[in-house]
C-alpha positions as a printed NumPy array, in Angstrom:
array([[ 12.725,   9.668,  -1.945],
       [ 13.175,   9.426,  -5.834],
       [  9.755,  10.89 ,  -7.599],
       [  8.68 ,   9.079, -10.6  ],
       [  8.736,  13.118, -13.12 ],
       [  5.937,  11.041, -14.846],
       [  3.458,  11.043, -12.234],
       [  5.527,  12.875,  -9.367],
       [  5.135,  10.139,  -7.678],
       [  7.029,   9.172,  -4.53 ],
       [  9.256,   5.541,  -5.47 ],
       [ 10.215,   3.223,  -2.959],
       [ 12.121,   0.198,  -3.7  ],
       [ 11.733,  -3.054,  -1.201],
       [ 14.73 ,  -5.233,  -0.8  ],
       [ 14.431,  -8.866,   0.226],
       [ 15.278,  -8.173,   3.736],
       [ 11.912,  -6.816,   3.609],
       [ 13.274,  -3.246,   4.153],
       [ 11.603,   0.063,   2.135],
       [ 14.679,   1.885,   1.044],
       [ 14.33 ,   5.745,   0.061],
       [ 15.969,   6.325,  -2.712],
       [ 16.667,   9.961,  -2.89 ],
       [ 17.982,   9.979,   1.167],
       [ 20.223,   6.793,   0.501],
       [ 18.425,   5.507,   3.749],
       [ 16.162,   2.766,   5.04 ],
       [ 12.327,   4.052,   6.124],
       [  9.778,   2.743,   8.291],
       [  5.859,   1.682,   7.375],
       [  5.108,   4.34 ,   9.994],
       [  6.816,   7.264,   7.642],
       [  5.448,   5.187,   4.517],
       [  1.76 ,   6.045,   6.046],
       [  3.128,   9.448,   7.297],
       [  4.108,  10.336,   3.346],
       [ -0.032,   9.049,   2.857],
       [ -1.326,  10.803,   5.618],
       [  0.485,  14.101,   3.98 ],
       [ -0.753,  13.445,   0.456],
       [  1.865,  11.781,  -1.584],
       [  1.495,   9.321,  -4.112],
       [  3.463,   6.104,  -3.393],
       [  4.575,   3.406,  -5.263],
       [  6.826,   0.62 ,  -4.101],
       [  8.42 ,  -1.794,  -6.249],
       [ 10.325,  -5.161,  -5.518],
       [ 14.064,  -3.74 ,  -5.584],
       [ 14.994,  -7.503,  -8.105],
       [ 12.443,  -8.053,  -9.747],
       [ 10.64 ,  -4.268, -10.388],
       [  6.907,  -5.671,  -9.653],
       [  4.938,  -3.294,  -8.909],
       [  4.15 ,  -4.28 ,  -4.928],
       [  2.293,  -1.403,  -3.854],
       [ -1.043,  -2.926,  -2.687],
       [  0.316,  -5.399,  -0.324],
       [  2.815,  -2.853,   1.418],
       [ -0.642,  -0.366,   2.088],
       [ -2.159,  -4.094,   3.237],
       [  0.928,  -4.296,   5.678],
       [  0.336,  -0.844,   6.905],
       [ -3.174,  -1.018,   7.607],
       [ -2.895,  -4.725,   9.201],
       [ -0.236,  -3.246,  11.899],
       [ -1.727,  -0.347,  12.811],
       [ -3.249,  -0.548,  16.339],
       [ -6.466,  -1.709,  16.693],
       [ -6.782,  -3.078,  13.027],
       [ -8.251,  -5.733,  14.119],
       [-11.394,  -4.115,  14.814],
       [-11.282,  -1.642,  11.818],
       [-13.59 ,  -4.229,   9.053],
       [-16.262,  -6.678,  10.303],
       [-15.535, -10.164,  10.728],
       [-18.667, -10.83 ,   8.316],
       [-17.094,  -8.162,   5.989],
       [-13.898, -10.191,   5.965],
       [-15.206, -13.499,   5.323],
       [-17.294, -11.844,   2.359],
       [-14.044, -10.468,   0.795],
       [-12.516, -14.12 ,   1.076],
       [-15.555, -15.454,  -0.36 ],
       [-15.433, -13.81 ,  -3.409],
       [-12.375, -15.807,  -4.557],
       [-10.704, -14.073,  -7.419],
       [-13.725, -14.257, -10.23 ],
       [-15.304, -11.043, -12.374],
       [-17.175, -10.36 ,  -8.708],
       [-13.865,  -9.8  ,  -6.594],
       [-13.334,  -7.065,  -9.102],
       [-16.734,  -5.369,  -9.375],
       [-16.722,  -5.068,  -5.292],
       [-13.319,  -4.066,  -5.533],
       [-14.21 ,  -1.049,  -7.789],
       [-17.277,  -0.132,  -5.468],
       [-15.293,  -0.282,  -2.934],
       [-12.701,   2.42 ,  -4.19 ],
       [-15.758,   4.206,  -5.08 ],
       [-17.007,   4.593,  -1.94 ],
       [-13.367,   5.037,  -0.023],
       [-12.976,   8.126,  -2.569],
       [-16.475,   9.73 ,  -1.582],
       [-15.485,   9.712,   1.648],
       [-12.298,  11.247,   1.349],
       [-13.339,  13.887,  -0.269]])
């Protein structure tokens, strides 16, 4: 996979057949090695292979949302509560304690 020398970072590029393509293998990869890559401590980023956006949030949605038993990983009420916050100055103050907290625990 191409690493961004900026960040060493590991940068995958999403075509619109919805495929991750590695760029420093010249070959397609799954979600599964995509967590795999997480799991062993990379840093990821994927971008939209036309357009360059920065996608990288909604392919580590993806990831979690198809891994078995997701389902039954967050509380429904915890669910509706992230829904309810809409997109206002609140969504990002959870947001933030909620990468707070993630990162305490992962340490």
């Amino acid at each position: 996979m191409q690493h961004d020398a900026r960040t060493d970072r590991v940068i995958l590029k999403k075509y619109g057949n919805r495929r991750l393509y590695d760029t420093r293998a010249s070959t397609y990869v799954t979600l599964a090695e995509v967590e795999k890559l997480l799991v062993g401590g990379e840093d990821i980023e994927v971008l939209d292979a036309k357009t360059g956006e920065d996608i990288t949030k909604a392919v580590l949605v993806q990831i979690i949302a198809e891994r078995e038993g997701a389902k039954d990983a967050l509380p429904l009420s915890f669910l509706k509560d992230v829904v309810r916050l809409g997109t206002g100055p609140a969504r990002r103050h959870f947001a933030d304690a909620l990468s707070s907290s993630m990162g305490a625990m992962v340490d």
